[in-house]
JSON list of C-alpha atoms in Angstrom, two decimals:
[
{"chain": "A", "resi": 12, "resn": "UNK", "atom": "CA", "xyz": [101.59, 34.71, 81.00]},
{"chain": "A", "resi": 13, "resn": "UNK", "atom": "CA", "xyz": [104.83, 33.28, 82.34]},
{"chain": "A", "resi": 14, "resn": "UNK", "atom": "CA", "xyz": [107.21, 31.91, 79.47]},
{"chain": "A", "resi": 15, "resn": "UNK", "atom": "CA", "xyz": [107.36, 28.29, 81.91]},
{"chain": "A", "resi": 16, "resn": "UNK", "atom": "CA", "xyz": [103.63, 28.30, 81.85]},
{"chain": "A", "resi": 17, "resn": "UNK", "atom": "CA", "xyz": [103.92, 28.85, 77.94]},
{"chain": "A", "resi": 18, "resn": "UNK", "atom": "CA", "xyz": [106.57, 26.13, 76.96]},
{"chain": "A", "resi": 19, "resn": "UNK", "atom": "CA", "xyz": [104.13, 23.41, 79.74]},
{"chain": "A", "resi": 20, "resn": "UNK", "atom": "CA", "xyz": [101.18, 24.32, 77.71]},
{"chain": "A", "resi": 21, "resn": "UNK", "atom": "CA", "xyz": [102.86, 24.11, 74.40]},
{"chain": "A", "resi": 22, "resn": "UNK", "atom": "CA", "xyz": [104.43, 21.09, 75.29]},
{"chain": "A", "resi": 23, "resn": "UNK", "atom": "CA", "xyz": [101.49, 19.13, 76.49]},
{"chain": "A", "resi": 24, "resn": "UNK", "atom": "CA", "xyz": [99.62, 20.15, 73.20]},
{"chain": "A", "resi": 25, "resn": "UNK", "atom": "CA", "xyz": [102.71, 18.79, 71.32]},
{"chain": "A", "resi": 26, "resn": "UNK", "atom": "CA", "xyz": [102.06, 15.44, 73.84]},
{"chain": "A", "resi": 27, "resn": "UNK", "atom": "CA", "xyz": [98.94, 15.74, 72.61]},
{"chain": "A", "resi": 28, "resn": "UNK", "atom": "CA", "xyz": [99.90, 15.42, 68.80]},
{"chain": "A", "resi": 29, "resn": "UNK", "atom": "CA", "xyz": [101.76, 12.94, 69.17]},
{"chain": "A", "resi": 30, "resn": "UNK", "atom": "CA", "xyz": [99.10, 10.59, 71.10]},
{"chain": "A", "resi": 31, "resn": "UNK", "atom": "CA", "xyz": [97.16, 11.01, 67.88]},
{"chain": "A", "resi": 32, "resn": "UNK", "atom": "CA", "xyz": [99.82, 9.31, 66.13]},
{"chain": "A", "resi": 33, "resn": "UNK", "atom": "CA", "xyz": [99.55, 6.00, 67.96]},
{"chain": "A", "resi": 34, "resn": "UNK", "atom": "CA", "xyz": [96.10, 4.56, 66.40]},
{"chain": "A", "resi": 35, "resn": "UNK", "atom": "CA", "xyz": [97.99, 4.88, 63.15]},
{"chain": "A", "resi": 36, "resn": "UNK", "atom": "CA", "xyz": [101.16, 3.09, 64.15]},
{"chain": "A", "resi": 37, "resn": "UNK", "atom": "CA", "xyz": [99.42, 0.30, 65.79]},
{"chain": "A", "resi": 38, "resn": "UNK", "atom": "CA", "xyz": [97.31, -0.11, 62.73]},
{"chain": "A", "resi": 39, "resn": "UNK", "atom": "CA", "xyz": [100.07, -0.35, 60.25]},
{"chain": "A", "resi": 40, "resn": "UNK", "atom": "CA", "xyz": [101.93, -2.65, 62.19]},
{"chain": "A", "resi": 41, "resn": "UNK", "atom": "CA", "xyz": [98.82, -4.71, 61.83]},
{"chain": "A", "resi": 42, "resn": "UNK", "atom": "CA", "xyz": [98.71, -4.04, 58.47]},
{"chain": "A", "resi": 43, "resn": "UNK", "atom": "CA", "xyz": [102.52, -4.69, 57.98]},
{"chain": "A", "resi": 44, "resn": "UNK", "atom": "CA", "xyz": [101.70, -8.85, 59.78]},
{"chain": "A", "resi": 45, "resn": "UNK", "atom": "CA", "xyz": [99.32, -9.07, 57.03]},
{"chain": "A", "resi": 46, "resn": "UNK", "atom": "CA", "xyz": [101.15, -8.49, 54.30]},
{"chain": "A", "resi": 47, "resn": "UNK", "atom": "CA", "xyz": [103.84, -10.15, 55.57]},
{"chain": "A", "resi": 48, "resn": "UNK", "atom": "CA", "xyz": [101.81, -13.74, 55.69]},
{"chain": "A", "resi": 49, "resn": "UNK", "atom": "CA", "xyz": [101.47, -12.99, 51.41]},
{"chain": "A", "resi": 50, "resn": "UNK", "atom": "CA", "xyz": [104.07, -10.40, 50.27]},
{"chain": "A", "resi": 51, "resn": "UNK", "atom": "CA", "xyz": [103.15, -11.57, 46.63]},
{"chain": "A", "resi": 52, "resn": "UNK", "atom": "CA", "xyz": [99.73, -10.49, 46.89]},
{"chain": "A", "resi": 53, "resn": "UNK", "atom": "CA", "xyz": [99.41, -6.80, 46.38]},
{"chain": "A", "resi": 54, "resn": "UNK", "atom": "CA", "xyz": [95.79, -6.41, 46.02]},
{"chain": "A", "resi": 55, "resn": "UNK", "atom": "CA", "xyz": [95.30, -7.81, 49.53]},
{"chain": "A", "resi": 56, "resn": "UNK", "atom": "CA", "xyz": [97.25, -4.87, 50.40]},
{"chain": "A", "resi": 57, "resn": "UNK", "atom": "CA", "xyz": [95.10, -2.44, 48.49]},
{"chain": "A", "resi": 58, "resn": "UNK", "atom": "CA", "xyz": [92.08, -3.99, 50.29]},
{"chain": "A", "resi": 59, "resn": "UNK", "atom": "CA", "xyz": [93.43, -3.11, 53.71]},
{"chain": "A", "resi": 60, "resn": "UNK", "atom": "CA", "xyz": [94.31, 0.45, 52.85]},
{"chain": "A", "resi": 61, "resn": "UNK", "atom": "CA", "xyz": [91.31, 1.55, 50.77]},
{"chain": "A", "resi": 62, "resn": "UNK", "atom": "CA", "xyz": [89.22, 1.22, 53.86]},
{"chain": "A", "resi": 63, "resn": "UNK", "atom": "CA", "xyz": [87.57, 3.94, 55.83]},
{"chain": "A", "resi": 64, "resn": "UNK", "atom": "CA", "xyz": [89.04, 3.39, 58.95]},
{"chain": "A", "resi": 65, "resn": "UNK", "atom": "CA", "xyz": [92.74, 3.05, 57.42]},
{"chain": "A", "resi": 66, "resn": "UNK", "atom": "CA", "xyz": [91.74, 6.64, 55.89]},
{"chain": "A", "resi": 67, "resn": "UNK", "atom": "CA", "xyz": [90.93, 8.12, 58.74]},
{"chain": "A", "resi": 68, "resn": "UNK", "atom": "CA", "xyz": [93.50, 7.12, 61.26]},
{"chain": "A", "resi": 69, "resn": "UNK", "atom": "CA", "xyz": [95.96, 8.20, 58.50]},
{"chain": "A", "resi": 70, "resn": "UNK", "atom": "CA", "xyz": [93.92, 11.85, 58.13]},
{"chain": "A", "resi": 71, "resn": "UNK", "atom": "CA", "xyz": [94.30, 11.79, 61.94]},
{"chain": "A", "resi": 72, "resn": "UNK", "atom": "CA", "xyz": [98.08, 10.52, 61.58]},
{"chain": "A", "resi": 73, "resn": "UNK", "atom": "CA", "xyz": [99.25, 13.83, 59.58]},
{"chain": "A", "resi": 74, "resn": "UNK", "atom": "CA", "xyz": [97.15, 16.21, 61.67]},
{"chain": "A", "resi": 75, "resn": "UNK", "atom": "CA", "xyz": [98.74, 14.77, 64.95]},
{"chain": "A", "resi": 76, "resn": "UNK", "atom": "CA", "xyz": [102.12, 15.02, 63.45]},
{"chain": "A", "resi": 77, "resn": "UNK", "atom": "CA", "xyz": [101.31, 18.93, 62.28]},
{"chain": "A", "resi": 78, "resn": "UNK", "atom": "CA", "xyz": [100.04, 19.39, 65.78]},
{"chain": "A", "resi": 79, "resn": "UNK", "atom": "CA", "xyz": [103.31, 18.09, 67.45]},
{"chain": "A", "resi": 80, "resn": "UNK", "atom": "CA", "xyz": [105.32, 19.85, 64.94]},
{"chain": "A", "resi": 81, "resn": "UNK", "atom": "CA", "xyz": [104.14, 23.32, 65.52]},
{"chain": "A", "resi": 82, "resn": "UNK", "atom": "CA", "xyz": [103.44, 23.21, 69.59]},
{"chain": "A", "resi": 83, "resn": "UNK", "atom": "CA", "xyz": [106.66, 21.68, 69.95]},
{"chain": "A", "resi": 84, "resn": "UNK", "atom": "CA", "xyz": [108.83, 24.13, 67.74]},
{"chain": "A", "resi": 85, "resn": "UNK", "atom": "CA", "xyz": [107.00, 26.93, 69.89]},
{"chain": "A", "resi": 86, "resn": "UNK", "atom": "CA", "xyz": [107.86, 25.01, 72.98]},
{"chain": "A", "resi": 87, "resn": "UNK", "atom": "CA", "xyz": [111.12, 25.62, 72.08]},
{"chain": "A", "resi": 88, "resn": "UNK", "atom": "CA", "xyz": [111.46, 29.10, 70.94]},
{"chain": "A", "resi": 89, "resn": "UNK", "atom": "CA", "xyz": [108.76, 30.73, 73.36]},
{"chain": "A", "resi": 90, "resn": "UNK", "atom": "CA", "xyz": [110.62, 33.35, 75.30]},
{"chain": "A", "resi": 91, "resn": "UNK", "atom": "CA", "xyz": [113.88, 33.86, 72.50]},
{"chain": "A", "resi": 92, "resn": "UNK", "atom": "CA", "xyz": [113.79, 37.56, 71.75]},
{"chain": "A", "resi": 93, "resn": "UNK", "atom": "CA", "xyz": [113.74, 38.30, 67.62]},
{"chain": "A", "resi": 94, "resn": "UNK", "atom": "CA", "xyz": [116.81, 39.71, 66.70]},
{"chain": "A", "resi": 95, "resn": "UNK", "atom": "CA", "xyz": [116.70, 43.36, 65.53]},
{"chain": "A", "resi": 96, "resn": "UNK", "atom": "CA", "xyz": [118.42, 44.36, 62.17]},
{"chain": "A", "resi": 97, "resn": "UNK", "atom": "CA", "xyz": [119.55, 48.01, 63.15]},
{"chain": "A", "resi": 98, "resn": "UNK", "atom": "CA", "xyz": [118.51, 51.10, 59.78]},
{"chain": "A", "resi": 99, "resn": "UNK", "atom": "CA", "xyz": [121.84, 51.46, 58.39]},
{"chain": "A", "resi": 100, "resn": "UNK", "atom": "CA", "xyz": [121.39, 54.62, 56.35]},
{"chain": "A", "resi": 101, "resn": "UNK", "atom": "CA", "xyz": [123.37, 57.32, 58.27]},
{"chain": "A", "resi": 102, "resn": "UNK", "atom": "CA", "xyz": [123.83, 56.83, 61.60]},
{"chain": "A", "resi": 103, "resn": "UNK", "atom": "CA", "xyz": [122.50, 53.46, 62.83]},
{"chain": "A", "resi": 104, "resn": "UNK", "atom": "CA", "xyz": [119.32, 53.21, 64.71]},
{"chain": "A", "resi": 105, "resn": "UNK", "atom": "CA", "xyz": [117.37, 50.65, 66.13]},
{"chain": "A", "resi": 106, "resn": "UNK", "atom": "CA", "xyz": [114.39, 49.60, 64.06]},
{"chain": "A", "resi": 107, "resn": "UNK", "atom": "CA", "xyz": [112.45, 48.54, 67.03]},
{"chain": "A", "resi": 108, "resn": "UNK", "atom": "CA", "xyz": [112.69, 52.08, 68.72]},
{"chain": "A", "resi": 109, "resn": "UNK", "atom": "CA", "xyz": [114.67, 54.14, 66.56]},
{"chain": "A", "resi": 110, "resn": "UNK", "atom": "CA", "xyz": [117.44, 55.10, 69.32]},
{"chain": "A", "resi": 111, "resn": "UNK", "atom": "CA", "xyz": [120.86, 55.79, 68.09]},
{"chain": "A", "resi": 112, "resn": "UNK", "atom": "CA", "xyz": [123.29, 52.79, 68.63]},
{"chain": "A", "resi": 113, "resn": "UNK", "atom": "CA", "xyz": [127.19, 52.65, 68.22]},
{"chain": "A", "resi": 114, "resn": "UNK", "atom": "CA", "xyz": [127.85, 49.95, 65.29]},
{"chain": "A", "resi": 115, "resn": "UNK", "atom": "CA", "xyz": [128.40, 46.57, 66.49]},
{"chain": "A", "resi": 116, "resn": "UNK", "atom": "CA", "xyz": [126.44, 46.65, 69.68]},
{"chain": "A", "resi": 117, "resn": "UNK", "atom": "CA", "xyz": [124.43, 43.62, 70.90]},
{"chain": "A", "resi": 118, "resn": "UNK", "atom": "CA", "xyz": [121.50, 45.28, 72.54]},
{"chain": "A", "resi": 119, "resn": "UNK", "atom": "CA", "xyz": [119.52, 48.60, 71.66]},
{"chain": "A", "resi": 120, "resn": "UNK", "atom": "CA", "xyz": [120.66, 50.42, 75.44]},
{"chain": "A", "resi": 121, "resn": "UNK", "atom": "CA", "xyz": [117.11, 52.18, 75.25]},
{"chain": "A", "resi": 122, "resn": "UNK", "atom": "CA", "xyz": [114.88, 48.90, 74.61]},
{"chain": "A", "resi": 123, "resn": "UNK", "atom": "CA", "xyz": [117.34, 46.29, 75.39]},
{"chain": "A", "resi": 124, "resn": "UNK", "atom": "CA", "xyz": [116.32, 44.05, 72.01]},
{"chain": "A", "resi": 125, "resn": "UNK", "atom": "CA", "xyz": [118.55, 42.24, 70.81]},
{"chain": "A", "resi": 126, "resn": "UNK", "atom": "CA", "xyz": [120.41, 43.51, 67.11]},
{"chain": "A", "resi": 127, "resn": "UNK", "atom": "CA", "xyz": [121.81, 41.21, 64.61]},
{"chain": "A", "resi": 128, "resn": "UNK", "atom": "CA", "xyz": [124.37, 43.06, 62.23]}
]
């Protein structure tokens, strides 16, 4: 599969996780008005949260924002090649192929992976 194709279907499923997000923000805006008409009252408060529908747009909040997090920080590293530390004991050599490589190089020449010294 293309690497564009990859980072559009990651990123709509990060869209995604993020439009899960909304019924919770919405709510506790709602929320926030009515504790704002009686901030001395904190057991209204407890009364709005302690509901079942509070619960489970806030269960739905953190699993939207999981989703988003992990689709979008593939998004972004899809197609980045893992750097390569190179087997140091001797002569070096690629750990990816095990082809000899002068020290300092950038790329294995055999497999073209990138090495981090």
């Amino acid at each position: 599969m293309p690497v564009t194709v990859r980072r559009a279907i990651y990123g709509l499923l990060s869209v995604l996780g993020f439009a899960m997000t909304i019924p919770f923000m919405l709510s506790s805006r709602s929320l926030e008005a009515q504790l704002g008409a009686n901030p001395f009252d904190p057991a209204a408060g407890l009364e709005l949260t302690s509901t079942q529908a509070f619960q489970q747009q806030s269960l739905l909040f953190l699993v939207g924002l999981t989703l988003a997090a992990c689709f979008l920080y593939l998004a972004l590293s899809v197609g980045i090649r893992k750097g390569w530390r190179p087997q140091e004991n001797g002569t070096p050599r690629c750990s990816r192929c095990g082809a000899e490589i002068p020290f300092g190089v950038a790329h294995c020449a055999a497999c073209e992976q990138r090495l981090t010294w």
